[in-house]
């Protein structure tokens, strides 16, 4: 089964926005029963493939991420498309699973024959498809927090990672712990690649910064109860325990933890910053606990304010503008933080194609070549172009003028492997039924360089 959505069509993802707090099983049932009939692509469309979790344990986020991509498609087409050719997106369900997601992803590549793929959220699935992407010399945009780290050079296939790696998130959490005088930490982490890696990087960074780690606990996601895991995790009496999980499983753990008397003190992993978590935990149960996510402030909106280069002050005008843009289009629904990166992933692909067509006479057939073009465009030496004025940006690119992208989530600058460089992380807490931003923290754990 797969699904293709276009602007104005009553897509399945709207159901997720309307009932985002439903448990995964109910979301999956509604999604499967209400999928629309497939329209065709616009004539001569440039098609971008999306592999997103519309069912399974991560189903609550799939529709929101797809809406960000659809919004980018609408904005790019309003800006003239690819020299008059429209962009379009075809989406398929990863089922929140490496095993079940592989076939839909292969179908995108071989049946739809898309040359540009955005997603998946599942780290293991992205790793499993890498040899096929390389063999096809396809382009792979990885906006998700859980995307695998990009640290290899190839002559075939192109990979770009937009969100910060677990290294950067772990560094930020460790620095917060040290700043707050925390002496000991451990983790309660899901046994999936992303959360397990985040747990490991946090512990490693904290020890490197002079702290002490205590035994950590892992768990299988999707269980009905976590009594044994909670007893194990908090039995060591660490000053802080990192909860590294996706929101539905995290909400089960937090609810059970609340009923057991709220032992210990949490740090909250980045995947937990969604309304899904708040809708499924007792109100106030996590008030005051601190988490870290990628900063959505632009680098030029942030300023170091002390000699030690540790205190950061950032404004959030750019992120707020995108939230407003998204909410107006999608009936006041708020984009998840990760949705900012998915919007940007589509725009970066379009910008690379437009510039290649203008300067080389054709869009690149090689994913490796497209990656090189996008890296070149986003050199700090080039004039900037904002997501808020894509019409001007696409006009200049069609004239062969190189532009670096100032997106909904970041100002992009890529390393030699195609990973975006991040300098700050956003800290936050919970008050009642809302997330509240705190001061950002600089990412300067140089012992990993």
Coordinates of C-alpha atoms in Angstrom, one line a residue, residues 3-4 6 20 39 70 87 110 189:
X3 CA -0.2 7.0 -0.9
X4 CA 0.3 10.0 -3.0
X6 CA -1.0 16.8 -3.7
X20 CA -2.8 13.6 17.2
X39 CA -4.4 11.1 -8.2
X70 CA 3.5 19.4 0.9
X87 CA 7.3 19.8 -8.2
X110 CA 11.9 1.0 -8.6
X189 CA 16.6 4.2 26.8

